[in-house]
Coordinates of C-alpha atoms in Angstrom, one line a residue:
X1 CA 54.2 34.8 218.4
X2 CA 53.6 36.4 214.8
X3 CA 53.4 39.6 216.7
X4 CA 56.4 39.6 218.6
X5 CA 58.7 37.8 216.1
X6 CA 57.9 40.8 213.5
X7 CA 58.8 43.3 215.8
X8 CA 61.6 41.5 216.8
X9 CA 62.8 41.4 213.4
X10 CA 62.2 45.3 213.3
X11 CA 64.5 46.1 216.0
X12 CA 61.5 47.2 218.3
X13 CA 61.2 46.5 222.1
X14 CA 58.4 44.2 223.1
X15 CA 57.2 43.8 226.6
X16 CA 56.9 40.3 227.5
X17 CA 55.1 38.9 230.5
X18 CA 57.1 36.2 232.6
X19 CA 54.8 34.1 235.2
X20 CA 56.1 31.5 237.5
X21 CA 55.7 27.8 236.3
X22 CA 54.6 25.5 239.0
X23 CA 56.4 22.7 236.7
X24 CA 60.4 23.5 238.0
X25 CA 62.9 22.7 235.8
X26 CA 64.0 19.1 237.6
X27 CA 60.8 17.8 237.6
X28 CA 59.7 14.9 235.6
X29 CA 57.5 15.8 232.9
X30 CA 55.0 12.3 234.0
X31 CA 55.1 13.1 237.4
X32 CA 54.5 16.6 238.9
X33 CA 55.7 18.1 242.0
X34 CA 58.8 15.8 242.0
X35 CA 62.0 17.6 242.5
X36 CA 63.9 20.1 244.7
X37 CA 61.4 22.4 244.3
X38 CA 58.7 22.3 247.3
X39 CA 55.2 22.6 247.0
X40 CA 54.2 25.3 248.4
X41 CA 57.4 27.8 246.4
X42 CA 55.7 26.4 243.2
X43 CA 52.4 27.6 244.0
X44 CA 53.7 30.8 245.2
X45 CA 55.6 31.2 242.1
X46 CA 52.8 30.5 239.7
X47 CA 50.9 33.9 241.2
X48 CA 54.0 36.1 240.8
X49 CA 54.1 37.8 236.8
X50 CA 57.2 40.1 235.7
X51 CA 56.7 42.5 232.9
X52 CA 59.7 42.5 231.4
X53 CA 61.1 44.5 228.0
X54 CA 62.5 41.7 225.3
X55 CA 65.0 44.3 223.2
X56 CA 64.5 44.0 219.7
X57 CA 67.5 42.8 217.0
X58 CA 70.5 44.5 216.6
X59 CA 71.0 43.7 213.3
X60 CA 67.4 45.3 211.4
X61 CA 68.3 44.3 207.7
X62 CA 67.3 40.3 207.2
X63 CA 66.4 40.9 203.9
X64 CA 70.1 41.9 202.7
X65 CA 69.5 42.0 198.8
X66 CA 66.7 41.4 196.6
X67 CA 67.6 40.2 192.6
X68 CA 65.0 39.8 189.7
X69 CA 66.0 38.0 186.9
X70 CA 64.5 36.7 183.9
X71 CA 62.4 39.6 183.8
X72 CA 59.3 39.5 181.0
X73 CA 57.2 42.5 180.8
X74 CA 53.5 42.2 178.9
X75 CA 51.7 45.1 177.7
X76 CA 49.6 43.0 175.6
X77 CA 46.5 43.1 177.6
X78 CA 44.8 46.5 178.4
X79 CA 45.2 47.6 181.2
X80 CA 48.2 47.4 183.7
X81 CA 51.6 45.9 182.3
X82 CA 52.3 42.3 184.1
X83 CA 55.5 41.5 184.7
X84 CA 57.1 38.0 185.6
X85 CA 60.3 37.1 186.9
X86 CA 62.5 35.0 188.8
X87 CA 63.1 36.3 192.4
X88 CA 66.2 35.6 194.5
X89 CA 66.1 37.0 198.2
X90 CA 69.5 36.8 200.0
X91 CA 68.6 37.0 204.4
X92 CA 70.8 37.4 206.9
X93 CA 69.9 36.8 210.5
X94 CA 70.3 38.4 213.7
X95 CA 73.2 36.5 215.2
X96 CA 71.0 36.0 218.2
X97 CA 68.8 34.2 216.1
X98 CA 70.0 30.6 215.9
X99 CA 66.5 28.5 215.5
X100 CA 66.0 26.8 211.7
X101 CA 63.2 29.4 209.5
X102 CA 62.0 27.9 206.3
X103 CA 60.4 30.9 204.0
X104 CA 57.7 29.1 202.2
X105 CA 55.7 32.2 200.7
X106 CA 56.8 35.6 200.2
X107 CA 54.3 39.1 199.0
X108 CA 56.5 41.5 197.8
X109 CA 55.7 45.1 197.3
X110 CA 58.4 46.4 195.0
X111 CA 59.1 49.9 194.1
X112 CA 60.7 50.7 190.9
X113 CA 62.9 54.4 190.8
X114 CA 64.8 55.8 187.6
X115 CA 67.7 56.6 189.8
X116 CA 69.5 56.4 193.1
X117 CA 69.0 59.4 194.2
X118 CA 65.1 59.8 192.6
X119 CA 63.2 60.4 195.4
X120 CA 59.5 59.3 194.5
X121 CA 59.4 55.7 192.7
X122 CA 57.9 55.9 189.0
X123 CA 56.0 52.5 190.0
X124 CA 55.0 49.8 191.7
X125 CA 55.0 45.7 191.4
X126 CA 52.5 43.6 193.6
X127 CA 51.4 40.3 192.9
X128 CA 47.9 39.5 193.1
X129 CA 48.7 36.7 196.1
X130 CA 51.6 35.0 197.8
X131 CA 54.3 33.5 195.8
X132 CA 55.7 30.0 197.0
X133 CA 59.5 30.1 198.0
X134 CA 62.0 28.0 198.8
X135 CA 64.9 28.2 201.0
X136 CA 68.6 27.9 201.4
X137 CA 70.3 27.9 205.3
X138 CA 73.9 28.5 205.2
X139 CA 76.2 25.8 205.5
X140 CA 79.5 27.5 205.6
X141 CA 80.8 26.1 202.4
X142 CA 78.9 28.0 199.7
X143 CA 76.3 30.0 201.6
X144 CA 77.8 31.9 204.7
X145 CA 76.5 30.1 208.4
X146 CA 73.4 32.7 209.5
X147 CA 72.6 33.6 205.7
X148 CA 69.8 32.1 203.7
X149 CA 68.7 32.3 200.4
X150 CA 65.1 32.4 199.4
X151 CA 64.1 31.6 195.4
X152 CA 60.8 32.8 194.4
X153 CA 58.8 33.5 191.1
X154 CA 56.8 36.8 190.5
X155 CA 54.1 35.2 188.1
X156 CA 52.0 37.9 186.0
X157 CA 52.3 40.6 188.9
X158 CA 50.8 44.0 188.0
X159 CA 52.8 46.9 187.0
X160 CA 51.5 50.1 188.1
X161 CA 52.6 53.4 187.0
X162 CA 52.2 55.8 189.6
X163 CA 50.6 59.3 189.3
X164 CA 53.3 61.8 188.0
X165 CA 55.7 58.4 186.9
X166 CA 54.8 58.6 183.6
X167 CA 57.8 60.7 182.6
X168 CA 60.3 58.2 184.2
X169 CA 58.4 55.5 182.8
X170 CA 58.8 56.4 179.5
X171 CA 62.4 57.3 180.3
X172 CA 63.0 53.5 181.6
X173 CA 61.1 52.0 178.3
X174 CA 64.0 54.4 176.3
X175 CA 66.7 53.1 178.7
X176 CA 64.9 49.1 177.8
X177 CA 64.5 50.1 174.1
X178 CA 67.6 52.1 173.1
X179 CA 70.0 51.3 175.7
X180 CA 73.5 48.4 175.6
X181 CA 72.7 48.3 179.6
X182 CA 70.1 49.9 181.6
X183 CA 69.8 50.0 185.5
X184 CA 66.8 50.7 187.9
X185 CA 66.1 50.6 192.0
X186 CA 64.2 49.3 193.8
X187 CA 63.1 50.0 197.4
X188 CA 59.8 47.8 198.9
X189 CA 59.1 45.8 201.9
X190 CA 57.8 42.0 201.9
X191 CA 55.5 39.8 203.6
X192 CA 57.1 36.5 204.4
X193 CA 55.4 33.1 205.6
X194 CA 57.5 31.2 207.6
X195 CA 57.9 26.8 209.5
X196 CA 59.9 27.7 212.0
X197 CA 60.5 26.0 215.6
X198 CA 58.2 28.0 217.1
X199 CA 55.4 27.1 214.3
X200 CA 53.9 28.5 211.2
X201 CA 54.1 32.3 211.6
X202 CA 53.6 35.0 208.9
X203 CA 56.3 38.2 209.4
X204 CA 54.7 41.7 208.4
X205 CA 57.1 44.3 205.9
X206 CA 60.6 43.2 206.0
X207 CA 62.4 45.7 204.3
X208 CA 64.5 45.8 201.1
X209 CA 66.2 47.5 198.7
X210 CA 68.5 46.2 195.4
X211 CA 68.7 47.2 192.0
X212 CA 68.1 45.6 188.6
X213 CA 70.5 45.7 185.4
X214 CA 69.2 44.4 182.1
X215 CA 70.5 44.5 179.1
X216 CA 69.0 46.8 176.2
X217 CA 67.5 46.5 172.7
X218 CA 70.0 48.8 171.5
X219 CA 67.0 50.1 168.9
X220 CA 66.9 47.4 167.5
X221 CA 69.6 48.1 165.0
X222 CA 72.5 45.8 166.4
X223 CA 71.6 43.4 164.0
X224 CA 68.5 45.4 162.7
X225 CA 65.5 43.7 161.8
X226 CA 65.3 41.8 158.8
X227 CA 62.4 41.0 156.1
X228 CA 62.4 37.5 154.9
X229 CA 60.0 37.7 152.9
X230 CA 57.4 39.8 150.9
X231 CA 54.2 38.6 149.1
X232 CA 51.5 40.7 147.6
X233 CA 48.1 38.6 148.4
X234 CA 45.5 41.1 147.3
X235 CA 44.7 44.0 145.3
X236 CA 41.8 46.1 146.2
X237 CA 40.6 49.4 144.7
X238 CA 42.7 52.1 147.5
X239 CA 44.7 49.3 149.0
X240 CA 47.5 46.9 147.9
X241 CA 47.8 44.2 150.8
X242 CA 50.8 42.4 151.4
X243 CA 51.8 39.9 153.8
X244 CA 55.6 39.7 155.1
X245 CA 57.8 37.6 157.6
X246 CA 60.0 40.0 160.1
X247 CA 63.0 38.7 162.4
X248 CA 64.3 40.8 164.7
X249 CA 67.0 39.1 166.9
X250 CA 66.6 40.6 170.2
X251 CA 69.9 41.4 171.8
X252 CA 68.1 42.3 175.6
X253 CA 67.7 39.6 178.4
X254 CA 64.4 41.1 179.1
X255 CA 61.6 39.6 177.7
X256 CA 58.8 41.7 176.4
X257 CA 55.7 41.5 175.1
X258 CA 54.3 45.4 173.1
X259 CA 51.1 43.4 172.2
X260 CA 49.3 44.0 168.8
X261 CA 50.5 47.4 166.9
X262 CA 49.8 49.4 163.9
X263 CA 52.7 50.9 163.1
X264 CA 53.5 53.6 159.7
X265 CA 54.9 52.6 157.1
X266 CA 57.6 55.0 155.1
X267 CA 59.6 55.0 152.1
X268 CA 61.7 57.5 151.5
X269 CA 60.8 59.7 154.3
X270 CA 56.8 59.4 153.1
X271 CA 54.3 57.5 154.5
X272 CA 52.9 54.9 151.9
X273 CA 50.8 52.1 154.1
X274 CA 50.6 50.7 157.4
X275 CA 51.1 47.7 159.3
X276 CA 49.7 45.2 161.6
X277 CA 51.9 43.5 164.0
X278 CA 49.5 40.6 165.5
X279 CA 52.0 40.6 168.8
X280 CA 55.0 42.1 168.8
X281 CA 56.9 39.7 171.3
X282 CA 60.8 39.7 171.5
X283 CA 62.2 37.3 173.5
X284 CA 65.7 37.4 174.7
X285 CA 68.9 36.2 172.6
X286 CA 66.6 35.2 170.3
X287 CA 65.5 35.8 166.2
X288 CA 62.2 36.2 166.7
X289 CA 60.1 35.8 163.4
X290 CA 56.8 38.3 163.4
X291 CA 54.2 37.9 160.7
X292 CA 53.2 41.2 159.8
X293 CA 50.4 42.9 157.2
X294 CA 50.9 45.9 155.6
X295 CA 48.2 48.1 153.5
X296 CA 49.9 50.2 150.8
X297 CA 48.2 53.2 149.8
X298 CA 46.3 53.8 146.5
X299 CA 47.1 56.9 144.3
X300 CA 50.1 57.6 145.9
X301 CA 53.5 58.3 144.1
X302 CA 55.8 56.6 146.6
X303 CA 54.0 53.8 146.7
X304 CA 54.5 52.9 142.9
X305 CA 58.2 54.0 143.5
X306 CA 59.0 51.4 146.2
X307 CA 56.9 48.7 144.1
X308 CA 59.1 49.6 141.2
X309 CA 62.5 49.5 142.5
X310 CA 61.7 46.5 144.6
X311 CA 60.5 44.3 141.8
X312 CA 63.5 45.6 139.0
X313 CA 65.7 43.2 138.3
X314 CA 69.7 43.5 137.2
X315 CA 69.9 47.4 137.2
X316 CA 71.6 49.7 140.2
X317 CA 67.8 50.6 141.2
X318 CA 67.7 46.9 142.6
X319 CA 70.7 46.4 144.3
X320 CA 69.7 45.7 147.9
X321 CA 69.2 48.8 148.5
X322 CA 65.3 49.0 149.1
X323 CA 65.0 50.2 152.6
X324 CA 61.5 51.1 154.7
X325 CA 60.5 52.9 157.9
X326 CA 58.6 51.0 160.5
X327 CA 57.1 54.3 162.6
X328 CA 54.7 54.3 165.8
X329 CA 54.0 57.9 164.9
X330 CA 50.4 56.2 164.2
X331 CA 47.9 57.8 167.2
X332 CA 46.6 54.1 167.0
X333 CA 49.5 52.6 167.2
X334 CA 48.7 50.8 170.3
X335 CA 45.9 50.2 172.8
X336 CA 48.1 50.3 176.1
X337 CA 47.6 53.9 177.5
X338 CA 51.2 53.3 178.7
X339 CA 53.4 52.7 175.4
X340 CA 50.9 55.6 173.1
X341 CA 53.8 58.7 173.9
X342 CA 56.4 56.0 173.8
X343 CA 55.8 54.6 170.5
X344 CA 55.4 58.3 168.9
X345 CA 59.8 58.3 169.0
X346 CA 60.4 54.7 167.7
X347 CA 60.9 54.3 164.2
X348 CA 63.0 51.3 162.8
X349 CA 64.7 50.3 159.1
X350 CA 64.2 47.3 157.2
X351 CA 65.6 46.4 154.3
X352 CA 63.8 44.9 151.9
X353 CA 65.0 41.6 150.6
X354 CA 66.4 40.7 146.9
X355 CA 63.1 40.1 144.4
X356 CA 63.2 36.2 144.2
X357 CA 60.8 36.0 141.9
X358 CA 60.6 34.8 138.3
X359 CA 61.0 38.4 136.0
X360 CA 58.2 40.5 134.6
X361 CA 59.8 40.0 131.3
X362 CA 60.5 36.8 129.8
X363 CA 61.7 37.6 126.4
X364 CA 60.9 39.7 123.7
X365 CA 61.3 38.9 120.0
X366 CA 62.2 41.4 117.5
X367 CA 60.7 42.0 113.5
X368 CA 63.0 44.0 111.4
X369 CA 60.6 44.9 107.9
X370 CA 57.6 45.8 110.5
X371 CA 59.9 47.6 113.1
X372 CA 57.5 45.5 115.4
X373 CA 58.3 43.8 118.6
X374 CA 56.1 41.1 120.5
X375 CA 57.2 40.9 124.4
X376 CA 56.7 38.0 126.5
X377 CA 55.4 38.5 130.0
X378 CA 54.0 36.9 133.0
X379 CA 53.0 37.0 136.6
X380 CA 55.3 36.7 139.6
X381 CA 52.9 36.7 142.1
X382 CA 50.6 33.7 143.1
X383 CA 46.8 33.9 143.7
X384 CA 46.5 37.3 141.9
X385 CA 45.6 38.6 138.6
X386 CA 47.2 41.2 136.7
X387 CA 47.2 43.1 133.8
X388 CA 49.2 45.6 131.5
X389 CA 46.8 48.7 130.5
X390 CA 50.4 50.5 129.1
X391 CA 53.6 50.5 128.4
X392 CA 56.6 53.1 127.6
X393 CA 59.7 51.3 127.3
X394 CA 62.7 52.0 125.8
X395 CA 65.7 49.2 125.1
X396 CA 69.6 49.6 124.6
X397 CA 72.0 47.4 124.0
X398 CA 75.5 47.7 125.7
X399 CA 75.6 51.5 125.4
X400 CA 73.1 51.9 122.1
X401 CA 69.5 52.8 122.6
X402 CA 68.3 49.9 120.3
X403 CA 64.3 51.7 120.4
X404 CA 61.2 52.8 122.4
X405 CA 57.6 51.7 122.4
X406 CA 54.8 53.3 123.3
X407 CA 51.2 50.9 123.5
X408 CA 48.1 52.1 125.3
X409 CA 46.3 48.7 125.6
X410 CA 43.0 50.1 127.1
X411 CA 42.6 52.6 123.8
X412 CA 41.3 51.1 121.1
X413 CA 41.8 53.3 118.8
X414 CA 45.2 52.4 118.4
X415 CA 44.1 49.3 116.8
X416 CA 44.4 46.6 119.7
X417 CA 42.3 43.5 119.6
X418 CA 42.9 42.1 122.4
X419 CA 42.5 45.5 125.0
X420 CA 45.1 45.1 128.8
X421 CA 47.0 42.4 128.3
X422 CA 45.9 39.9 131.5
X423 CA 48.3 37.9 133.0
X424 CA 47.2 34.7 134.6
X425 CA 48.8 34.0 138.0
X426 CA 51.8 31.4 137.8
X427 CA 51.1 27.7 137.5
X428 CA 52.0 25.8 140.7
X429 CA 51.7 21.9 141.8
X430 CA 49.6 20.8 144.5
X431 CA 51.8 21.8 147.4
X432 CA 52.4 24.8 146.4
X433 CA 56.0 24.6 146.6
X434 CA 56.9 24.9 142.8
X435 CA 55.4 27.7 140.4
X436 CA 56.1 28.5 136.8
X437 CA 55.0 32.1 135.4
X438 CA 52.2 31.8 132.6
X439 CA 54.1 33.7 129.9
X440 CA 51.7 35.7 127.9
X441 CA 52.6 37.6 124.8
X442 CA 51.5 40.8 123.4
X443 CA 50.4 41.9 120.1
X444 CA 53.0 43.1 117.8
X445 CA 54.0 46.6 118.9
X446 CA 55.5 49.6 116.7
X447 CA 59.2 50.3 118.1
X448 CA 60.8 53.2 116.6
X449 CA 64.5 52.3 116.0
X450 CA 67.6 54.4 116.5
X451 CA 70.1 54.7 113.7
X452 CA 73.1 53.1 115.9
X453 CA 71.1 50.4 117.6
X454 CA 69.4 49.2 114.4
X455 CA 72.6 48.8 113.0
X456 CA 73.4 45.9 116.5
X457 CA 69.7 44.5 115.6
X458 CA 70.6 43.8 111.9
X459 CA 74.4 42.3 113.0
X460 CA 72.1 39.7 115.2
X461 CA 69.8 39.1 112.7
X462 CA 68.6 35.6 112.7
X463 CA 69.9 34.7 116.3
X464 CA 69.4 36.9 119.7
X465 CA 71.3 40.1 121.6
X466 CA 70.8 41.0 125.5
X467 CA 69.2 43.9 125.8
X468 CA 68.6 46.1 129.0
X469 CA 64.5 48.0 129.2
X470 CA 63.6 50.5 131.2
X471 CA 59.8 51.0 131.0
X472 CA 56.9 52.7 132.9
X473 CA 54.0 50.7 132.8
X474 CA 50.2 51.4 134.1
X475 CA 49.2 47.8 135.6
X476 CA 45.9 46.2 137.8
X477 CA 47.2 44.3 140.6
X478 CA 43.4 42.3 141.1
X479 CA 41.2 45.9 141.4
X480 CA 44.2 48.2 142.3
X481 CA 45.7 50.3 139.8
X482 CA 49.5 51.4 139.4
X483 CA 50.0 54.3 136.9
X484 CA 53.7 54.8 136.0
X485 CA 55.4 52.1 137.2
X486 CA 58.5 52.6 136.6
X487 CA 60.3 48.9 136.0
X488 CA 63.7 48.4 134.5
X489 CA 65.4 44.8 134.0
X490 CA 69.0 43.8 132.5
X491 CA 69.5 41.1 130.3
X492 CA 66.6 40.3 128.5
X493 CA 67.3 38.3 125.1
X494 CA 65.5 39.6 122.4
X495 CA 65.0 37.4 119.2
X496 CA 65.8 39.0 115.7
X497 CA 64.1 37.7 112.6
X498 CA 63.7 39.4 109.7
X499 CA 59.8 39.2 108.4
X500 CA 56.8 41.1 109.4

């Protein structure tokens, strides 16, 4: 039965054998040979057998359409892709076809092409077993008498990029990554299990063909990606490690999976660090928070820019401004053989957020007879230790350069007791929820005056003026070393006395 209702189904002729019954059609099923039909026709008929040719279906197509939705592609494992999704099937059948079918399992072997008119598919989909369905018979009020609709699940199915489909492929991921709306076709045939009147039966490559539109990342720039936060966590002797919180709201209704990456990380065109994305899953319509680690370079120029104007506070260097490059131009980015070319063209801004930390500089307080200053600093970052081997600053007040220091901390041959000033990470309480910056202050340090600036000092002499400092400073993050940081800060109140 399996046999003929598949060919059936594909239109083709079946011969069919038709042999004489000796049970006639008026007899009574408990008691045989009773009826208008005699005895000895019925035995006669029962040795007669007609081959006869039972014409196939007129109408070929039951599987009309074929939709995926809720589409979720995973390229976190190695190996194939998988990709899950929600299938709907609409049939039609033949109108010759009036007993009840009730599609229990379906095995789809889906094709997936660039375009209409592409004439090889770039891949194909095939779960690893049957995929329970349900079905819908028309009832002539919201599903057409003759129609049914079958709802499935592809669960975890493996996506298979076909030799010579890598191009498309990668032009479908752009189409996914970069696109407002993408569409692709597909082509297959499925395997259907089937109740039916005539028993359970299993139908053989029903044909289909349907398309899928999704919505795109649009680069992930419409919103781009955000950084909520950024913490510096250790200091080692090439590398400055820092942990940060990424949300990217994802504006697809595809959800996908790129698995752990390594991505590049840039500033200003250059490449200062790297970073490691865990599991880079966006899901749809959502702002999906990532964790991500990054590695900043040692003994490299751009890295002690970026640090600089990120942690400035009050001056036009640190007005929101800070941006950085997440690239896959990494060979490493990824382990999936299928995303390596893909991820060379994707690079993506973030701009770093507004330092929310307590200041370098606390205060500063100023001597007039000794032309001496002592500055006030501390910590901002928790569970680290730094220190200041030197400092170059120079201070004005509104436009008057008030004077400039110069103190090498490690040398002492400039007379310093004390060597690097070290500053103690901030205290917090025991949740860790509230910290205050240790403030440490220096030894007095020589500041060479300017004629017009002194003259402000000496007007605030005995109280305080607001000064703005623009420095470059050689500190020890833990074992890492920054040479000429540059670090400028508005509005720090400097304390005039008079004595040495």
């Amino acid at each position: 039965m399996e046999s003929f209702l598949t060919r059936y189904l594909h239109g083709n002729t079946t011969q069919v054998h038709v042999r004489g019954s000796s049970f006639g059609p008026d007899d009574s099923p408990s008691r045989k040979h009773v009826g208008n039909t005699p005895p000895w026709l019925q035995k006669a008929l029962e040795r007669i057998i007609i081959r006869v040719p039972f014409p196939g279906a007129k109408e070929t197509q039951l599987i009309q359409s074929l939709e995926l939705t809720g589409i979720k592609i995973d390229f976190s494992i190695k190996g194939d892709p998988l990709i899950s999704a929600d299938a709907v099937a609409m049939l039609k059948k033949p109108e010759e076809m009036q007993f009840h079918m009730d599609v229990t399992q379906i095995e789809p072997h889906v094709f997936l092409y660039l375009d209409q008119s592409s004439e090889k598919p770039f891949a194909t989909v095939q779960p690893n077993q049957p995929c329970p369905a349900t079905t819908e018979e028309g009832n002539g009020i919201d599903l057409p008498l003759q129609t049914m609709r079958v709802k499935s699940k592809l669960v975890r199915a493996p996506f298979k990029v076909l030799p010579g489909g890598q191009k498309d492929f990668e032009a479908f991921l752009n189409r996914v990554f970069y696109g407002k709306k993408s569409k692709i076709y597909i082509r297959g045939t499925s395997d259907a299990t089937v109740d039916s009147d005539f028993g359970h039966l299993n139908i053989k490559d029903l044909e289909f063909n349907g398309e899928i539109e999704t919505k795109g990342l649009r680069g992930m720039q419409h919103p781009p990606p955000q950084i909520n936060s950024i913490t510096i966590t250790k200091g080692h002797i090439d590398a400055l490690q820092v942990q940060t919180e990424l949300s990217i709201h994802s504006p697809a209704d595809v959800d996908v999976n790129l698995g752990e990456l390594n991505m590049a990380l840039l500033y200003e065109g250059h490449v200062i660090g790297n970073t490691s994305i865990p599991e880079l899953k966006l899901s749809p319509g959502l702002s999906n928070k990532l964790l991500v680690s990054a590695w900043l370079f040692g003994d490299n120029d751009y890295v002690t820019d970026f640090i600089g104007n990120y942690i400035s506070k009050g001056t036009n260097l640190s007005d929101n401004n800070v941006t950085l490059t997440i690239s896959g131009q990494h060979s490493n980015a990824t382990r999936s053989v299928f995303l390596k070319e893909f991820l060379k063209h994707i690079n993506f801004n973030v701009q770093a957020p507004p330092f929310d930390k307590e200041p370098l500089l606390a205060d500063c307080q100023m001597y007039i007879l000794s032309s001496t200053v002592i500055m006030s600093l501390r910590n901002p970052f928790n569970d680290i230790e730094m220190a200041i081997n030197k400092i170059n600053a120079s201070a004005t007040y509104e436009e008057y350069e008030v004077g400039t220091i110069n103190a090498n901390f490690e040398d002492r041959g400039e007379g310093w007791k004390n060597g690097p000033m070290k500053l103690p990470p901030p205290s917090c309480d025991n949740s860790e929820k509230h910290c205050t910056g240790v403030v440490v202050n220096s030894e007095k340090i020589p500041i060479a005056t300017k004629k017009l600036g002194y003259e402000a000092i000496k007007k605030a002499l005995g109280g305080s003026i607001d000064v703005s400092v623009a420095s470059e400073v050689s500190v020890m993050i833990d074992k890492f070393k920054l040479n000429n940081l540059r670090y400028h800060q508005s509005n720090i109140t400097a304390k005039v006395r008079k004595g040495f």
